[in-house]
Tab-separated table of C-alpha atoms in Angstrom:
chain	number	residue	atom	x	y	z
A	1	MET	CA	53.008	-49.961	0.588
A	2	THR	CA	49.771	-51.345	0.234
A	3	VAL	CA	47.745	-48.946	2.170
A	4	LEU	CA	49.359	-46.356	0.744
A	5	TRP	CA	47.706	-47.496	-3.538
A	6	ILE	CA	43.890	-47.751	-1.119
A	7	PHE	CA	44.100	-44.103	0.074
A	8	LEU	CA	45.478	-42.651	-3.653
A	9	GLY	CA	43.400	-44.663	-5.315
A	10	PHE	CA	39.932	-44.739	-3.423
A	11	ALA	CA	41.330	-39.685	-3.807
A	12	ILE	CA	41.224	-40.163	-7.429
A	13	SER	CA	38.083	-41.752	-7.130
A	14	LEU	CA	36.454	-39.127	-5.554
A	15	ILE	CA	38.380	-36.689	-7.201
A	16	GLY	CA	36.613	-38.490	-10.351
A	17	PHE	CA	33.229	-38.703	-9.130
A	18	VAL	CA	32.972	-34.974	-8.403
A	19	ILE	CA	34.474	-33.394	-11.347
A	20	VAL	CA	31.741	-36.242	-13.056
A	21	LYS	CA	29.212	-34.117	-11.335
A	22	ARG	CA	29.790	-30.716	-11.449
A	23	LYS	CA	30.320	-31.451	-15.640
A	24	MET	CA	28.032	-34.334	-16.345
A	25	SER	CA	25.322	-34.196	-14.398
A	26	PHE	CA	21.507	-32.540	-14.126
A	27	SER	CA	22.938	-30.399	-11.645
A	28	ALA	CA	25.463	-29.408	-13.561
A	29	GLN	CA	22.649	-27.217	-16.050
A	30	LYS	CA	23.253	-23.910	-16.070
A	31	PRO	CA	20.881	-21.179	-16.923
A	32	ALA	CA	23.298	-19.961	-20.264
A	33	ASP	CA	23.506	-23.575	-21.592
A	34	TYR	CA	19.860	-22.422	-22.959
A	35	ASP	CA	20.932	-18.513	-23.762
A	36	GLY	CA	19.095	-17.138	-26.995
A	37	PRO	CA	15.841	-16.302	-28.447
A	38	LEU	CA	13.310	-16.590	-25.709
A	39	SER	CA	10.661	-19.383	-26.304
A	40	PHE	CA	9.250	-19.670	-22.758
A	41	ASP	CA	7.832	-16.942	-21.604
A	42	VAL	CA	6.010	-18.049	-18.052
A	43	ARG	CA	4.222	-15.316	-18.046
A	44	LYS	CA	2.402	-17.248	-21.408
A	45	ALA	CA	3.239	-20.514	-20.740
A	46	LEU	CA	1.899	-21.263	-16.792
A	47	SER	CA	-1.717	-18.652	-17.762
A	48	GLY	CA	-5.017	-20.653	-17.836
A	49	PRO	CA	-5.922	-23.471	-17.034
A	50	LEU	CA	-3.838	-26.374	-16.649
A	51	LEU	CA	-2.878	-30.097	-16.878
A	52	CYS	CA	-0.480	-31.345	-15.202
A	53	GLU	CA	0.728	-35.906	-14.638
A	54	GLY	CA	3.804	-36.782	-13.135
A	55	VAL	CA	6.412	-39.114	-11.429
A	56	ILE	CA	8.070	-38.619	-8.190
A	57	TYR	CA	11.070	-41.149	-7.291
A	58	GLY	CA	12.361	-41.617	-3.471
A	59	PRO	CA	16.075	-42.234	-2.753
A	60	THR	CA	16.128	-45.927	-4.650
A	61	GLY	CA	15.449	-44.445	-8.048
A	62	ARG	CA	11.956	-46.924	-7.342
A	63	VAL	CA	8.449	-44.830	-8.179
A	64	ALA	CA	7.591	-43.313	-4.216
A	65	SER	CA	4.730	-42.755	-5.511
A	66	ARG	CA	2.318	-40.465	-8.820
A	67	PHE	CA	0.500	-37.663	-9.344
A	68	CYS	CA	-1.822	-35.640	-11.198
A	69	ALA	CA	-3.270	-32.038	-10.904
A	70	GLU	CA	-5.052	-29.497	-12.916
A	71	MET	CA	-3.738	-26.281	-12.245
A	72	GLU	CA	-5.245	-22.370	-13.138
A	73	GLY	CA	-1.925	-19.230	-13.817
A	74	ARG	CA	-2.754	-15.946	-13.523
A	75	TRP	CA	-1.175	-12.399	-14.396
A	76	ASP	CA	-1.182	-8.546	-14.308
A	77	GLY	CA	1.410	-7.576	-16.231
A	78	ASN	CA	5.326	-9.586	-14.646
A	79	LYS	CA	3.747	-10.730	-11.248
A	80	GLY	CA	1.819	-13.885	-11.089
A	81	THR	CA	-0.306	-16.483	-9.605
A	82	LEU	CA	-0.245	-20.814	-10.074
A	83	SER	CA	-2.225	-22.423	-8.591
A	84	GLU	CA	-1.803	-26.035	-8.115
A	85	PHE	CA	-4.411	-28.447	-7.204
A	86	PHE	CA	-2.715	-32.035	-6.828
A	87	THR	CA	-3.850	-36.023	-6.669
A	88	TYR	CA	-1.572	-38.890	-5.270
A	89	ASP	CA	-2.124	-42.046	-5.641
A	90	SER	CA	-2.196	-42.532	-2.514
A	91	GLY	CA	-5.868	-40.884	-2.383
A	92	SER	CA	-4.085	-37.973	-0.444
A	93	ARG	CA	-4.317	-34.346	-2.104
A	94	GLN	CA	-2.742	-31.078	-1.611
A	95	ASP	CA	-3.031	-27.433	-2.655
A	96	ARG	CA	-0.188	-24.598	-3.208
A	97	GLU	CA	-0.810	-21.562	-4.457
A	98	TRP	CA	2.273	-19.750	-5.704
A	99	GLN	CA	3.039	-15.996	-6.492
A	100	LEU	CA	5.860	-15.304	-9.346
A	101	VAL	CA	7.358	-12.391	-10.009
A	102	VAL	CA	9.433	-11.758	-13.320
A	103	SER	CA	11.688	-9.317	-13.545
A	104	ASP	CA	12.661	-7.784	-16.978
A	105	ASP	CA	15.815	-9.605	-16.923
A	106	GLY	CA	14.510	-12.844	-16.423
A	107	THR	CA	14.661	-13.608	-12.846
A	108	ILE	CA	12.622	-14.572	-11.329
A	109	ALA	CA	11.166	-15.062	-7.819
A	110	ALA	CA	9.058	-17.219	-5.999
A	111	GLU	CA	6.796	-17.548	-2.920
A	112	ALA	CA	4.744	-20.302	-1.414
A	113	GLU	CA	3.085	-21.258	2.044
A	114	ASP	CA	4.986	-24.406	2.164
A	115	LEU	CA	8.548	-22.861	0.828
A	116	ILE	CA	11.400	-21.397	2.782
A	117	GLY	CA	11.966	-18.232	1.950
A	118	THR	CA	11.863	-17.356	-1.210
A	119	GLY	CA	12.446	-19.780	-3.994
A	120	ARG	CA	14.880	-17.945	-7.038
A	121	GLY	CA	15.255	-18.902	-11.041
A	122	TRP	CA	15.439	-17.714	-14.240
A	123	GLN	CA	14.322	-18.007	-17.438
A	124	ARG	CA	16.268	-18.850	-20.691
A	125	GLY	CA	15.517	-19.714	-24.254
A	126	ASP	CA	13.322	-22.640	-23.734
A	127	ALA	CA	14.239	-23.367	-20.632
A	128	VAL	CA	13.166	-22.148	-17.042
A	129	GLN	CA	15.218	-23.554	-13.698
A	130	LEU	CA	13.215	-22.115	-10.340
A	131	ASN	CA	15.653	-23.013	-6.795
A	132	TYR	CA	14.359	-22.911	-3.212
A	133	ARG	CA	13.769	-24.475	-0.498
A	134	ILE	CA	10.134	-26.443	0.622
A	135	ARG	CA	9.079	-27.816	2.886
A	136	LEU	CA	7.138	-31.471	2.945
A	137	MET	CA	3.555	-31.433	4.145
A	138	GLU	CA	3.109	-33.630	7.637
A	139	ASP	CA	2.511	-37.563	6.208
A	140	ALA	CA	5.725	-37.065	3.700
A	141	GLY	CA	7.382	-36.732	7.256
A	142	GLY	CA	7.583	-32.649	6.978
A	143	HIS	CA	11.576	-32.266	5.617
A	144	VAL	CA	12.619	-29.553	4.384
A	145	LEU	CA	14.148	-30.431	0.685
A	146	ASP	CA	17.073	-27.921	-1.167
A	147	VAL	CA	15.345	-28.754	-5.184
A	148	THR	CA	16.516	-27.400	-8.034
A	149	ASP	CA	13.883	-27.347	-10.928
A	150	TRP	CA	14.470	-27.078	-14.544
A	151	MET	CA	11.109	-26.630	-16.638
A	152	TYR	CA	11.574	-27.491	-20.694
A	153	MET	CA	9.094	-26.066	-23.886
A	154	THR	CA	8.625	-28.808	-26.156
A	155	PRO	CA	8.382	-27.470	-29.967
A	156	ASN	CA	4.317	-28.878	-29.573
A	157	GLY	CA	3.556	-26.719	-25.640
A	158	VAL	CA	3.902	-29.253	-23.224
A	159	ILE	CA	6.963	-28.560	-20.138
A	160	MET	CA	8.317	-30.844	-19.578
A	161	ASN	CA	9.140	-30.404	-15.415
A	162	ARG	CA	12.270	-32.150	-13.804
A	163	SER	CA	13.865	-31.334	-10.014
A	164	GLN	CA	15.498	-33.629	-7.812
A	165	PHE	CA	14.521	-32.808	-4.004
A	166	LYS	CA	18.060	-32.903	-1.563
A	167	LYS	CA	18.759	-32.957	2.423
A	168	PHE	CA	22.199	-32.325	3.382
A	169	GLY	CA	23.682	-32.287	-0.305
A	170	ILE	CA	22.410	-35.624	-1.017
A	171	THR	CA	19.804	-36.476	-3.931
A	172	VAL	CA	15.891	-38.350	-1.852
A	173	GLY	CA	14.715	-37.586	-4.588
A	174	GLU	CA	13.409	-36.164	-7.735
A	175	LEU	CA	10.841	-35.815	-10.026
A	176	VAL	CA	8.947	-36.162	-13.501
A	177	ALA	CA	5.936	-34.269	-14.515
A	178	THR	CA	4.445	-33.036	-17.600
A	179	MET	CA	2.211	-29.588	-18.355
A	180	ARG	CA	0.484	-29.086	-20.878
A	181	PRO	CA	-3.240	-26.386	-21.315
A	182	LYS	CA	-5.992	-27.843	-20.280
A	183	GLU	CA	-8.801	-27.845	-23.533
A	184	VAL	CA	-11.199	-26.002	-22.447
A	185	ALA	CA	-15.132	-27.634	-24.114
């Protein structure tokens, strides 16, 4: 009888965990949660020179890396290129060039050299979501991770970016960063 109660307690805990994860967590967000007037248009917000600072948390929740980046966004209508030039606290550098296409309905298609396939996302109200698979640099293990990016426009025009990295459905890292227009002298 005791084994049955232990099993039942475990099953109830597992069901509770799944409900909380699906309804009350970072991954429970949906683009429709941010429906409203479009205040975050990637074609405007990710245009021109930008500065970015951020931290990457490892699977234990501790800071694994810090970085700064300079970015440059260029758009021709609904097609754009976002060039990123990262410098990490370890001294390593990484460059990435995103090819972005924004449809009239707010959907976003994204490609980059280190992405597996095409990333897909939405812009709604003051938020942008992007999902993609990325292959990490060899010095970071070369793993392929599933990424969910959420970017939020703040009232002063700074973009807050939060991303989760998963492998086999398990969160193995998180990124928090800011992006803002670079002051041009």
